[in-house]
PDB file of C-alpha atoms and ligand atoms in Angstrom:
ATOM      1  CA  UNK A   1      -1.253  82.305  49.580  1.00 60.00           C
ATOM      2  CA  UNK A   2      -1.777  86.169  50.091  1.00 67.00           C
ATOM      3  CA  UNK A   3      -4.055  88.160  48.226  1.00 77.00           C
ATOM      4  CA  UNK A   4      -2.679  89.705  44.992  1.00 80.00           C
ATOM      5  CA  UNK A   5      -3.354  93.560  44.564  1.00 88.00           C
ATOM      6  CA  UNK A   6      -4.160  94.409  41.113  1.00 93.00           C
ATOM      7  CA  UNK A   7      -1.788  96.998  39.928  1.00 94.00           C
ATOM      8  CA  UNK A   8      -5.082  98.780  38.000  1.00 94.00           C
ATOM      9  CA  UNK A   9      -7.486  99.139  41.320  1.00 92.00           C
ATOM     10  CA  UNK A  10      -7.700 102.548  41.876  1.00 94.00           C
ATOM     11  CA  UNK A  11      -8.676 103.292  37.853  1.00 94.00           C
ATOM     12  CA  UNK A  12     -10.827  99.906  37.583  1.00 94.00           C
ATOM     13  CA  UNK A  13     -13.835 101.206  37.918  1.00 93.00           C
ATOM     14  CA  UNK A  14     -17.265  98.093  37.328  1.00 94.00           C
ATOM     15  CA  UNK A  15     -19.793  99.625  34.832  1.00 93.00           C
ATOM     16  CA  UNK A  16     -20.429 101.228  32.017  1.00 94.00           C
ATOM     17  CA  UNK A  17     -19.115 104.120  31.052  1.00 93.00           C
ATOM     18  CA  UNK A  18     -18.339 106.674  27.554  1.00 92.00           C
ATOM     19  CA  UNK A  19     -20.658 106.552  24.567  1.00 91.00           C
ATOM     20  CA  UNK A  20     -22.831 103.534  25.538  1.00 91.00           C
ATOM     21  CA  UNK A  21     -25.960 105.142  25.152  1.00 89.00           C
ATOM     22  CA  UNK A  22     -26.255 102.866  21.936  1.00 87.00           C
ATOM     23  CA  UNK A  23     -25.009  99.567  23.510  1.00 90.00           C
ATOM     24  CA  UNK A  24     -21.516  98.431  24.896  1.00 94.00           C
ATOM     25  CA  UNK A  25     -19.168  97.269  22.143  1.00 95.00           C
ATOM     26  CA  UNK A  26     -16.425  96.849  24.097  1.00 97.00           C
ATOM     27  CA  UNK A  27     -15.687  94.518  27.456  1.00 97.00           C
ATOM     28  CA  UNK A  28     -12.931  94.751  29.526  1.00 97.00           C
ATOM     29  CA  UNK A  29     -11.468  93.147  32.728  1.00 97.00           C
ATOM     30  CA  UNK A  30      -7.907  91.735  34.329  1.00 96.00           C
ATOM     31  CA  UNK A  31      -8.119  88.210  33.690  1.00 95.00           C
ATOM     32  CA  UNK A  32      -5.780  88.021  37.164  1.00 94.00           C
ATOM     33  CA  UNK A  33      -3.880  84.997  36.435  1.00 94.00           C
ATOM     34  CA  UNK A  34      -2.783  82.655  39.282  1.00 94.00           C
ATOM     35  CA  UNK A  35       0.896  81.896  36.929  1.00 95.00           C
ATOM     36  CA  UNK A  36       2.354  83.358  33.933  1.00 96.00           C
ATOM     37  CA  UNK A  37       5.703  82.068  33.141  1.00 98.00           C
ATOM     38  CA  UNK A  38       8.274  82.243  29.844  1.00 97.00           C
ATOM     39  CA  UNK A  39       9.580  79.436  29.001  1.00 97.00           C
ATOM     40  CA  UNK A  40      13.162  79.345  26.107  1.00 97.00           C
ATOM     41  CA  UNK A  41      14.335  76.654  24.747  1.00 96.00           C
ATOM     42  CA  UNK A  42      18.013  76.519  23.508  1.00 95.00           C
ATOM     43  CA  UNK A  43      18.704  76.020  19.737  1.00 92.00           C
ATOM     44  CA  UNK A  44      17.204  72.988  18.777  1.00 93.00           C
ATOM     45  CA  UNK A  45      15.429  71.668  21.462  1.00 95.00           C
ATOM     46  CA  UNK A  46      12.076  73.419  20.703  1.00 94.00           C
ATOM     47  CA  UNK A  47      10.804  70.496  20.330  1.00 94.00           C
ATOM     48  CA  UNK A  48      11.170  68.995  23.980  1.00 96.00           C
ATOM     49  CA  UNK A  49       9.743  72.285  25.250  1.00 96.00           C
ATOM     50  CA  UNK A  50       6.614  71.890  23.253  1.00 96.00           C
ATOM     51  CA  UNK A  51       6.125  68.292  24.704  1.00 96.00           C
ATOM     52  CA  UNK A  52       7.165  69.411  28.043  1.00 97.00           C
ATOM     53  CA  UNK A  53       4.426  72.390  27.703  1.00 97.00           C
ATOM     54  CA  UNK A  54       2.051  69.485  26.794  1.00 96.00           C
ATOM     55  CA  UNK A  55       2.932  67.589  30.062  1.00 96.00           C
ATOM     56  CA  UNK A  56       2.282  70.309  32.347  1.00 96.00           C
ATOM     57  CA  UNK A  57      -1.447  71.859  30.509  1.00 96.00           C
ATOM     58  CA  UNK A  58      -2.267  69.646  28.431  1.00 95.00           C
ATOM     59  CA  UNK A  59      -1.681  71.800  25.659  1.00 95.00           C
ATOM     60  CA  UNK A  60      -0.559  70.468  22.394  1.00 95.00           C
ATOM     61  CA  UNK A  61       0.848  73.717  20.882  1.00 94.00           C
ATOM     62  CA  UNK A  62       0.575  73.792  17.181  1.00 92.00           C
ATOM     63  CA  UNK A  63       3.821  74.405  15.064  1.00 89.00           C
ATOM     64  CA  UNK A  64       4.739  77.911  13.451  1.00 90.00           C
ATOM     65  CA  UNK A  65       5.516  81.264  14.560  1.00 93.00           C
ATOM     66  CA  UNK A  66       3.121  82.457  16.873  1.00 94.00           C
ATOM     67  CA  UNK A  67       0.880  79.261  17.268  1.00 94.00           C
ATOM     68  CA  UNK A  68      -0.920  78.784  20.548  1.00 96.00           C
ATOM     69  CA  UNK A  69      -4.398  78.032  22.425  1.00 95.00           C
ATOM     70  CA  UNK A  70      -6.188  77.763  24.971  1.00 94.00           C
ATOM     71  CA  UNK A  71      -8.446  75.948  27.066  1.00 94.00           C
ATOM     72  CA  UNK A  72     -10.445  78.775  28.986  1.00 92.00           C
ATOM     73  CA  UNK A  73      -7.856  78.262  32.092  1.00 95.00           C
ATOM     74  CA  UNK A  74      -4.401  77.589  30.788  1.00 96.00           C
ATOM     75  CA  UNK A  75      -3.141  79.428  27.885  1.00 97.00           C
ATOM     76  CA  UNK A  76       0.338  79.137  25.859  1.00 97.00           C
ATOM     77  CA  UNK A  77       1.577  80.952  22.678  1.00 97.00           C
ATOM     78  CA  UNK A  78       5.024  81.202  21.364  1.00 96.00           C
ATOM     79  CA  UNK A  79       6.027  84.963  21.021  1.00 96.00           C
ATOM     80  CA  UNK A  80       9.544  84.725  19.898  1.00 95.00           C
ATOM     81  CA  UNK A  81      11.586  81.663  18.087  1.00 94.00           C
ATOM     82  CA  UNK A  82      12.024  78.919  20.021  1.00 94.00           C
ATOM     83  CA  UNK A  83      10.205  81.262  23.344  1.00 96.00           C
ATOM     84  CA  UNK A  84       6.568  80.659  24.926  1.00 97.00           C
ATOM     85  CA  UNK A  85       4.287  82.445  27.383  1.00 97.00           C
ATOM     86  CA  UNK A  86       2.067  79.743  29.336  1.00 98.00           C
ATOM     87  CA  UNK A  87      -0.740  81.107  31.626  1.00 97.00           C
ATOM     88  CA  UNK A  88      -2.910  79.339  34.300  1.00 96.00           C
ATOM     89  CA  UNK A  89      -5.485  80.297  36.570  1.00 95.00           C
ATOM     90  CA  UNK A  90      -4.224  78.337  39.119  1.00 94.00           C
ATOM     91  CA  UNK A  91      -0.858  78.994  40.963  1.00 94.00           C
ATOM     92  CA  UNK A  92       2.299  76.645  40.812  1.00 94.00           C
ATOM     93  CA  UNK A  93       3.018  76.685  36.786  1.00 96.00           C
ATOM     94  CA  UNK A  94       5.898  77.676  37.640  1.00 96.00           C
ATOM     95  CA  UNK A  95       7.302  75.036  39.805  1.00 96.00           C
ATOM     96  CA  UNK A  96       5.786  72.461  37.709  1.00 96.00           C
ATOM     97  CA  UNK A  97       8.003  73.351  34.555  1.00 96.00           C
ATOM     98  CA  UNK A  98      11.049  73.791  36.782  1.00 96.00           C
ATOM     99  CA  UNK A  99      10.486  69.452  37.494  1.00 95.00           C
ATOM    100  CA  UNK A 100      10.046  68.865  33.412  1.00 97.00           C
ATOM    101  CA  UNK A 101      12.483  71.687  31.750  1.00 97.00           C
ATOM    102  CA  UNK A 102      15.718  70.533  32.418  1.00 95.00           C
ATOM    103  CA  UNK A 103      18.665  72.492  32.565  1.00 95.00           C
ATOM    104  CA  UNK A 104      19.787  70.810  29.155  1.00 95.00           C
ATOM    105  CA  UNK A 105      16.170  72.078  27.623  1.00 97.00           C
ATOM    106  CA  UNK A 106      15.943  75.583  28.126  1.00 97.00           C
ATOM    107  CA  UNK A 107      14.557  78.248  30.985  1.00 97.00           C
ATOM    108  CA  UNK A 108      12.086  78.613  32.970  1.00 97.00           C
ATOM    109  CA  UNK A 109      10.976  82.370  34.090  1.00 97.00           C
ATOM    110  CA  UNK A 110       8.289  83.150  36.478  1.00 96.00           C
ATOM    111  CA  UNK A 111       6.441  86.548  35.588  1.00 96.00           C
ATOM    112  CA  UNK A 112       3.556  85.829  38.002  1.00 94.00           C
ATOM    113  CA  UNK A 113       4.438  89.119  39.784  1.00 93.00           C
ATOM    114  CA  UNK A 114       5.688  90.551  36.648  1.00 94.00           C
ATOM    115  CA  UNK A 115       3.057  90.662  34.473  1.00 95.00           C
ATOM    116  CA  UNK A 116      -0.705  91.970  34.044  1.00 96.00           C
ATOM    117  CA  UNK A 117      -2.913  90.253  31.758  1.00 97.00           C
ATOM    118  CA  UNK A 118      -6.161  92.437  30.141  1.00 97.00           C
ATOM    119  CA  UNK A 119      -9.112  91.413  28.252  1.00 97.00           C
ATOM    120  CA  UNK A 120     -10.483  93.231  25.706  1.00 98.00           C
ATOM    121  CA  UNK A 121     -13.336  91.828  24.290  1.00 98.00           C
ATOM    122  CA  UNK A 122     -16.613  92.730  21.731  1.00 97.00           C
ATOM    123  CA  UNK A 123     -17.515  93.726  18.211  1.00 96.00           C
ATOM    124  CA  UNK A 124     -15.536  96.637  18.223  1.00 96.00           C
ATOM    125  CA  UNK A 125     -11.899  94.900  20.196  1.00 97.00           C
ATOM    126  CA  UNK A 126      -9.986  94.566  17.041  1.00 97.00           C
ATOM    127  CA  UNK A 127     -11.159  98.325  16.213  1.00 97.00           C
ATOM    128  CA  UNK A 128      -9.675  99.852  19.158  1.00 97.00           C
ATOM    129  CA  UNK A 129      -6.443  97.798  19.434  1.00 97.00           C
ATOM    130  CA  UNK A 130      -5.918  99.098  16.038  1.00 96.00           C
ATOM    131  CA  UNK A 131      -5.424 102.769  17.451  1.00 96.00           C
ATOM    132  CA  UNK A 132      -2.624 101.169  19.446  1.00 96.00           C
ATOM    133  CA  UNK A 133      -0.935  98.498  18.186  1.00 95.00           C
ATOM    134  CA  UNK A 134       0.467  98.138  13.789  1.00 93.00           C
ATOM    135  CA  UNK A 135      -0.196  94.849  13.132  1.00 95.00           C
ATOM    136  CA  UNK A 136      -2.919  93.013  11.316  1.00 95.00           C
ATOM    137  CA  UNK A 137      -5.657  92.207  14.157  1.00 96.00           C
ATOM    138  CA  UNK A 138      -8.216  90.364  11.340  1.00 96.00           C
ATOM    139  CA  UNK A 139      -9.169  87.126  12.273  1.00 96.00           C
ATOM    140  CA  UNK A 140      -7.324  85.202   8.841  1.00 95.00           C
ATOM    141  CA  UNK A 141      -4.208  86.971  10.016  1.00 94.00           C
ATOM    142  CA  UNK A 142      -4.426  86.379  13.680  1.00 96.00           C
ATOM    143  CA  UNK A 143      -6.182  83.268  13.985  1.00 96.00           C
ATOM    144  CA  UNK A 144      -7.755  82.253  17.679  1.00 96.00           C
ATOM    145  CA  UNK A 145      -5.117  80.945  20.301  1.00 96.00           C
ATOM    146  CA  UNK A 146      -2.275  82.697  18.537  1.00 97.00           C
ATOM    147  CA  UNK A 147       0.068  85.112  20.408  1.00 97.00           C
ATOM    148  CA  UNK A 148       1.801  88.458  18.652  1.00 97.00           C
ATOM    149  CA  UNK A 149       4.870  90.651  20.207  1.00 97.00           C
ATOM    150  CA  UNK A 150       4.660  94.066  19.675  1.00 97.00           C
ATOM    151  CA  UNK A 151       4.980  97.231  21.627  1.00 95.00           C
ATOM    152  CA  UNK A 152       2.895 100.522  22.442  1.00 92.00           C
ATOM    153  CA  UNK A 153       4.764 103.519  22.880  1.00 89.00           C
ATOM    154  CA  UNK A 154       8.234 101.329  23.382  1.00 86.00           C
ATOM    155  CA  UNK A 155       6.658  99.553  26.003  1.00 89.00           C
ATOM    156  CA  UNK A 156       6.121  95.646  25.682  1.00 93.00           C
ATOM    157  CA  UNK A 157       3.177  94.190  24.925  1.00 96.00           C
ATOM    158  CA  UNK A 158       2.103  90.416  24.357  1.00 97.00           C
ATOM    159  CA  UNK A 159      -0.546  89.507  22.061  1.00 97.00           C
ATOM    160  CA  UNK A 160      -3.493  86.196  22.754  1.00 97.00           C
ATOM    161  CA  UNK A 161      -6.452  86.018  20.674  1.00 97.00           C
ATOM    162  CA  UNK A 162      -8.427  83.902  23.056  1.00 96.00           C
ATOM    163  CA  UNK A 163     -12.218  84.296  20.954  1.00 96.00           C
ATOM    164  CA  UNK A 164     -12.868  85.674  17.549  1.00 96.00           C
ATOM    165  CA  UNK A 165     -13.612  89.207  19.289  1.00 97.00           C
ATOM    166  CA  UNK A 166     -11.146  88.864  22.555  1.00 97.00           C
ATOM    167  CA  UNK A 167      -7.643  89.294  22.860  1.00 98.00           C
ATOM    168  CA  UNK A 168      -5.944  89.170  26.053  1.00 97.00           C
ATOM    169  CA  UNK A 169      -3.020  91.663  26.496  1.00 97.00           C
ATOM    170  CA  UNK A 170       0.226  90.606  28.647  1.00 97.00           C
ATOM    171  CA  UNK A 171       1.926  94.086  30.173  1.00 97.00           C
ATOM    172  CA  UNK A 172       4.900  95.106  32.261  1.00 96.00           C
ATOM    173  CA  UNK A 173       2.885  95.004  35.861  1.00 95.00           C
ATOM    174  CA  UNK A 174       4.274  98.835  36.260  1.00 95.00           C
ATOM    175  CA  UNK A 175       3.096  99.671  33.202  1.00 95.00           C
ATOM    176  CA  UNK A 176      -0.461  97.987  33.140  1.00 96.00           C
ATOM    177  CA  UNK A 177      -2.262 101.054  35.304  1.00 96.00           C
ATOM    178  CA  UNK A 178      -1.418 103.593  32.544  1.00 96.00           C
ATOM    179  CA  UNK A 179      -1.571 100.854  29.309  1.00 96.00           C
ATOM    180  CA  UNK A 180      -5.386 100.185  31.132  1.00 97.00           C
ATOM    181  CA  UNK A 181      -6.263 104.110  31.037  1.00 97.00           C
ATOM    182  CA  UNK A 182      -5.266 104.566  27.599  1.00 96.00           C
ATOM    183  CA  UNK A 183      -7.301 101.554  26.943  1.00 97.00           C
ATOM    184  CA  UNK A 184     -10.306 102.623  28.101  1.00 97.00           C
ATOM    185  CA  UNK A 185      -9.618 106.238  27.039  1.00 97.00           C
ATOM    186  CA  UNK A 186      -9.870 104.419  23.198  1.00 96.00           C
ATOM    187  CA  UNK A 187     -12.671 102.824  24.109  1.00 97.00           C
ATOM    188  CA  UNK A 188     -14.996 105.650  25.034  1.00 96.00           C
ATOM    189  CA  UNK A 189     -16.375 106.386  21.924  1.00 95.00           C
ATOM    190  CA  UNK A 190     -17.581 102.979  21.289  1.00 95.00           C
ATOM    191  CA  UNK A 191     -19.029 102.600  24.277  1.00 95.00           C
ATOM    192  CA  UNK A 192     -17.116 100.324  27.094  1.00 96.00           C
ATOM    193  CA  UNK A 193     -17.885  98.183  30.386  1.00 95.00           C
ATOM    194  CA  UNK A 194     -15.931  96.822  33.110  1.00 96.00           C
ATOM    195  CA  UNK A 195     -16.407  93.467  34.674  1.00 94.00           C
TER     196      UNK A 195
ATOM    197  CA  UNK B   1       9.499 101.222   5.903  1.00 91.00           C
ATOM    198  CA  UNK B   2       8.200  97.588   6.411  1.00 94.00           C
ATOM    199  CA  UNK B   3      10.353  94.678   7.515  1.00 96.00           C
ATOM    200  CA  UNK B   4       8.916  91.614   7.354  1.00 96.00           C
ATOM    201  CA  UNK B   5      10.649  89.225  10.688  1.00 96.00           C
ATOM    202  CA  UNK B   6      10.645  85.586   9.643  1.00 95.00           C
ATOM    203  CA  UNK B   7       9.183  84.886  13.055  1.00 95.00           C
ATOM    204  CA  UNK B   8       6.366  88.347  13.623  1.00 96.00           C
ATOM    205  CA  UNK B   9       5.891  88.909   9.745  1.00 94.00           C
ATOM    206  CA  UNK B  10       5.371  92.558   8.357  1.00 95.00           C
ATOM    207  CA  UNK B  11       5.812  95.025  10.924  1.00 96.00           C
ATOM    208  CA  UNK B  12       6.916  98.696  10.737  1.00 95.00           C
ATOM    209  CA  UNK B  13      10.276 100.147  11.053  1.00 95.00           C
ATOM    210  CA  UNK B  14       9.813 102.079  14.625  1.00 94.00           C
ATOM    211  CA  UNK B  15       9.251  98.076  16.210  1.00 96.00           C
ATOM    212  CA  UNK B  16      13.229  97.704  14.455  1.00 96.00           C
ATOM    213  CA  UNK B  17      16.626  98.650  16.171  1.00 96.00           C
ATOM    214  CA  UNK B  18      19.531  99.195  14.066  1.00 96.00           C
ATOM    215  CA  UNK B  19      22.551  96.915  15.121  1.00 94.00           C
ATOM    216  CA  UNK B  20      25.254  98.320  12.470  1.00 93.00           C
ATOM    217  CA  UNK B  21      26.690  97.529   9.076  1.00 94.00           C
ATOM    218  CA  UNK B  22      26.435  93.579   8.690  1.00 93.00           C
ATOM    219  CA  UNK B  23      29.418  93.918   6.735  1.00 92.00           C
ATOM    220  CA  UNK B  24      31.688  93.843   9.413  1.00 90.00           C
ATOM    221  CA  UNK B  25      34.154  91.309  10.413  1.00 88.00           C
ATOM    222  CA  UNK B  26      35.141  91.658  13.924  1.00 90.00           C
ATOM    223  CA  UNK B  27      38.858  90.880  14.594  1.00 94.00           C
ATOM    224  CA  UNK B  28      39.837  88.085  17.395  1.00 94.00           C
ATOM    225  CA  UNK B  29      39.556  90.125  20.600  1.00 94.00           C
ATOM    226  CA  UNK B  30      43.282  89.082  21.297  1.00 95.00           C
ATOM    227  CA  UNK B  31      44.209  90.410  17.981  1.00 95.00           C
ATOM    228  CA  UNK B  32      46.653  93.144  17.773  1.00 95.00           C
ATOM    229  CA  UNK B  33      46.519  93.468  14.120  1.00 96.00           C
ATOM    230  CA  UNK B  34      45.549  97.733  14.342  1.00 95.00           C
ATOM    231  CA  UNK B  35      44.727  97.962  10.343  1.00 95.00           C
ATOM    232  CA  UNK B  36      42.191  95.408  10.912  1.00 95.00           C
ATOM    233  CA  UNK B  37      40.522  97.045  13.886  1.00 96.00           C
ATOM    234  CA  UNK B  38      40.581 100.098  12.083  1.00 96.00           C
ATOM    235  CA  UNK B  39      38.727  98.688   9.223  1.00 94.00           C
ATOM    236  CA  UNK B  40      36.315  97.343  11.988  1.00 94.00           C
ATOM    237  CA  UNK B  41      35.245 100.040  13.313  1.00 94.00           C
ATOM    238  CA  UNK B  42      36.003 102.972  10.697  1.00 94.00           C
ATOM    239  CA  UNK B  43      35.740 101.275   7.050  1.00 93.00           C
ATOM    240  CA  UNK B  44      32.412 101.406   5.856  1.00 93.00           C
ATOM    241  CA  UNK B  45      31.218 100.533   1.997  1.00 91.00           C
ATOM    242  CA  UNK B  46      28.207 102.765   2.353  1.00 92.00           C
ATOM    243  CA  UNK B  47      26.796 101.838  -0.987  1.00 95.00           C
ATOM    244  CA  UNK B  48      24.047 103.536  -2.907  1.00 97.00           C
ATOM    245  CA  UNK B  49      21.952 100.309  -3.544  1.00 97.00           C
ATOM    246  CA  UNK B  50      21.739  96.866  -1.481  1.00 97.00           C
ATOM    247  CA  UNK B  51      23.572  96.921   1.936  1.00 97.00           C
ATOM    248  CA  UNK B  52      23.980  94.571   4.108  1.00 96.00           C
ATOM    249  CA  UNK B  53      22.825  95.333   7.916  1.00 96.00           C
ATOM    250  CA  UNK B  54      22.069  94.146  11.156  1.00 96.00           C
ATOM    251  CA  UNK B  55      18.851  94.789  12.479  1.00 97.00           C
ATOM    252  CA  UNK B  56      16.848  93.768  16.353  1.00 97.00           C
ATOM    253  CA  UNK B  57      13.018  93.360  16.283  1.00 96.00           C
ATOM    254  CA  UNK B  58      13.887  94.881  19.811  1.00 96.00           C
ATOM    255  CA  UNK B  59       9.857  96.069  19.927  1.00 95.00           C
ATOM    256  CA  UNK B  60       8.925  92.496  18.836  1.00 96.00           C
ATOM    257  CA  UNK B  61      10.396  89.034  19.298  1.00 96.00           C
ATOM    258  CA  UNK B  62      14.027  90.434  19.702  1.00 95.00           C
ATOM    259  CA  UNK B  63      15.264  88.146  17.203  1.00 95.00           C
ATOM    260  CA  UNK B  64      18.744  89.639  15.836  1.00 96.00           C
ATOM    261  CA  UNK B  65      18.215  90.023  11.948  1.00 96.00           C
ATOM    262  CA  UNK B  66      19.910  90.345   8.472  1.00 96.00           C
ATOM    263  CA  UNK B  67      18.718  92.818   6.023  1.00 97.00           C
ATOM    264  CA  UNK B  68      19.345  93.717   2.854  1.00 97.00           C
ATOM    265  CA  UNK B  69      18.270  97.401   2.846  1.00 97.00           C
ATOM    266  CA  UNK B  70      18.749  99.742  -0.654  1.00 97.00           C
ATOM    267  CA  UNK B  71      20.226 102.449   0.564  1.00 96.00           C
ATOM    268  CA  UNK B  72      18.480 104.110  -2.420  1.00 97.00           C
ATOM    269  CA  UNK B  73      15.132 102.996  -2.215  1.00 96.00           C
ATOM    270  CA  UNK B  74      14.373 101.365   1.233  1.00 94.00           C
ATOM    271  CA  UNK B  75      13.681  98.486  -0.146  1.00 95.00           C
ATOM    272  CA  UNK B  76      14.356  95.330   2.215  1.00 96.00           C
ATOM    273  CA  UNK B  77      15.118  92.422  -0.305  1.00 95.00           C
ATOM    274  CA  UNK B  78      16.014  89.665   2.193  1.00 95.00           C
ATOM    275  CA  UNK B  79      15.387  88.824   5.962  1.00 96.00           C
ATOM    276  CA  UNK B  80      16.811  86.255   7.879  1.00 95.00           C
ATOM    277  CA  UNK B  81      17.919  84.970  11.419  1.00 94.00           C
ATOM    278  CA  UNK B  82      21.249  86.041  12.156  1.00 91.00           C
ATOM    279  CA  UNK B  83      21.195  82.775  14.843  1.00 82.00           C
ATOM    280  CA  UNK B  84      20.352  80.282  12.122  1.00 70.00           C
ATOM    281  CA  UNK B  85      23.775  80.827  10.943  1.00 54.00           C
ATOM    282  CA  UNK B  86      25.429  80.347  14.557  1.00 49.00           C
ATOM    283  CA  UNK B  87      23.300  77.575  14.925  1.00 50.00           C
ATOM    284  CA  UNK B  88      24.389  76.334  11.569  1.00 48.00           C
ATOM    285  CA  UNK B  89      28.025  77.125  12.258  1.00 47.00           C
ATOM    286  CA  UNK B  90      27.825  75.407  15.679  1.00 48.00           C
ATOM    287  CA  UNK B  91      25.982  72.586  14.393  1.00 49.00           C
ATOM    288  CA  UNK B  92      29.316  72.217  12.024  1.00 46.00           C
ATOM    289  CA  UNK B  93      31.839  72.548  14.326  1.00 50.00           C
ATOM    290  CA  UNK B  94      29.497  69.579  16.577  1.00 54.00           C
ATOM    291  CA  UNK B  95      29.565  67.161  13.350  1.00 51.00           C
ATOM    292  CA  UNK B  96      33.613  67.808  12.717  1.00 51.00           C
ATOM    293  CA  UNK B  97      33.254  70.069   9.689  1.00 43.00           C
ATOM    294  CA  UNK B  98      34.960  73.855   9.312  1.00 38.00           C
TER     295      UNK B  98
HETATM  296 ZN1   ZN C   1      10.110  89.544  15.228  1.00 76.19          ZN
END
């Protein structure tokens, strides 16, 4: 396969930079997945895309609106009703839903291309996704492995906690360069590093 | 203004697109009965108190939604799926009933 470009190169910039004088509170970096791909199932057979999901990762996606996890290399979280987001490091996801969801099960969309997935990570992550996004980013509210849909500005954004201080943030690809500098314009004053 | 979605919970107004008085009852698009697709489109109840309405989380999960909205007050008294009741209605017409 060919090299992917990261839509954020020429403003990702390794090191540390703003207030960090007193310490870094604040990580971020493109988690660069190999697959992302939405998967809908048609009314009432939610249930055969959670098993199918469970085929393919491994993943045994917990019930309620939201619910997800992840195993450090594939992710899933629902983000609408009956709709999930399943990420991989690896390529192919894609292809291997299109064998298990049937036509009579729901859809199968490949945002490999489509997509940009950021990490935001540290003591202060839920304190500067605050400035950007109104929902409840405590921990009892937005428990680990779950997945939110909300927007910035009226552009899309998708929602993972993946650690109790690390969210990773799903953007339109032509959106992610300028979604990335406003991130790490609000993280300045804490104090910010890219890996 | 808060609206809670049954699927993303509390979340504020600006995430919400207004779909229109959930009043309505659209005619049959063959119909050519003119009084009723003039209350359609024209009649509205605009009450001061609870209204009925129509609501996308189009900044959210996208879900269509019914509201109850006080026109006076904002207050949002009931949210639900507007799909649970096509699901219901299909689910209906699947077992033989109305
Ligand atoms: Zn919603």
């Amino acid at each position: 396969m060919v090299e992917r470009q990261s839509p954020l190169e020429p403003e990702f910039h390794v090191g540390s930079h703003g207030n960090f004088e007193h310490g870094v509170e604040i990580l971020l970096t493109e988690t660069r997945p190999g697959s992302i791909v939405q998967l809908a199932a048609w009314p009432g057979e939610e249930k055969k895309l959670m098993a199918a999901i469970r085929t393919v990762t491994g993943l045994a996606l917990p019930d309620g609106a939201g619910g997800g996890l992840s195993d450090g290399v594939k992710s899933v979280f629902g983000f609408a009703p009956g709709k999930f987001t399943v990420a991989d490091d690896a390529e192919g996801l894609a292809a291997a839903f299109a064998k298990v969801v049937t036509p009579d099960i729901g859809t199968v969309t490949d945002l490999s291309h489509g997509r940009t997935a950021i990490r935001i990570a540290g003591p202060k992550a839920e304190w500067v996704l605050a400035k950007f996004f109104a929902i409840d980013f405590a921990l009892p509210a937005f428990p680990i492995g779950a997945g939110r849909s909300t927007a910035h500005h009226d552009v899309f954004a998708q929602i993972q906690r993946t650690g109790s201080d690390q969210f990773d943030i799903h953007v339109f690809r032509s959106f992610a360069r300028s979604f990335w500098n406003a991130l790490c314009h609000a993280s300045e004053e804490v104090g910010y590093e890219v890996q | 203004m808060l609206i809670t979605c049954p699927y993303c919970g509390p979340r504020d107004v600006i995430e919400f697109t207004y779909q229109g008085d959930g009043n309505r009852e659209r005619p049959d698009p063959a119909s050519q009965n003119f009084e009723a697709w003039n209350a359609y489109v024209y009649d509205r109840l605009n009450p001061a108190g609870d209204h009925n309405e129509i609501w996308q989380h189009s900044g959210g999960c996208r879900a269509h939604l019914r509201v109850v909205r006080n026109t006076l007050t904002h207050e949002i008294s009931s949210v639900a799926f507007v799909r649970g009741d096509h699901a219901s209605a299909a689910r209906r017409k699947a077992e033989g009933q109305s």
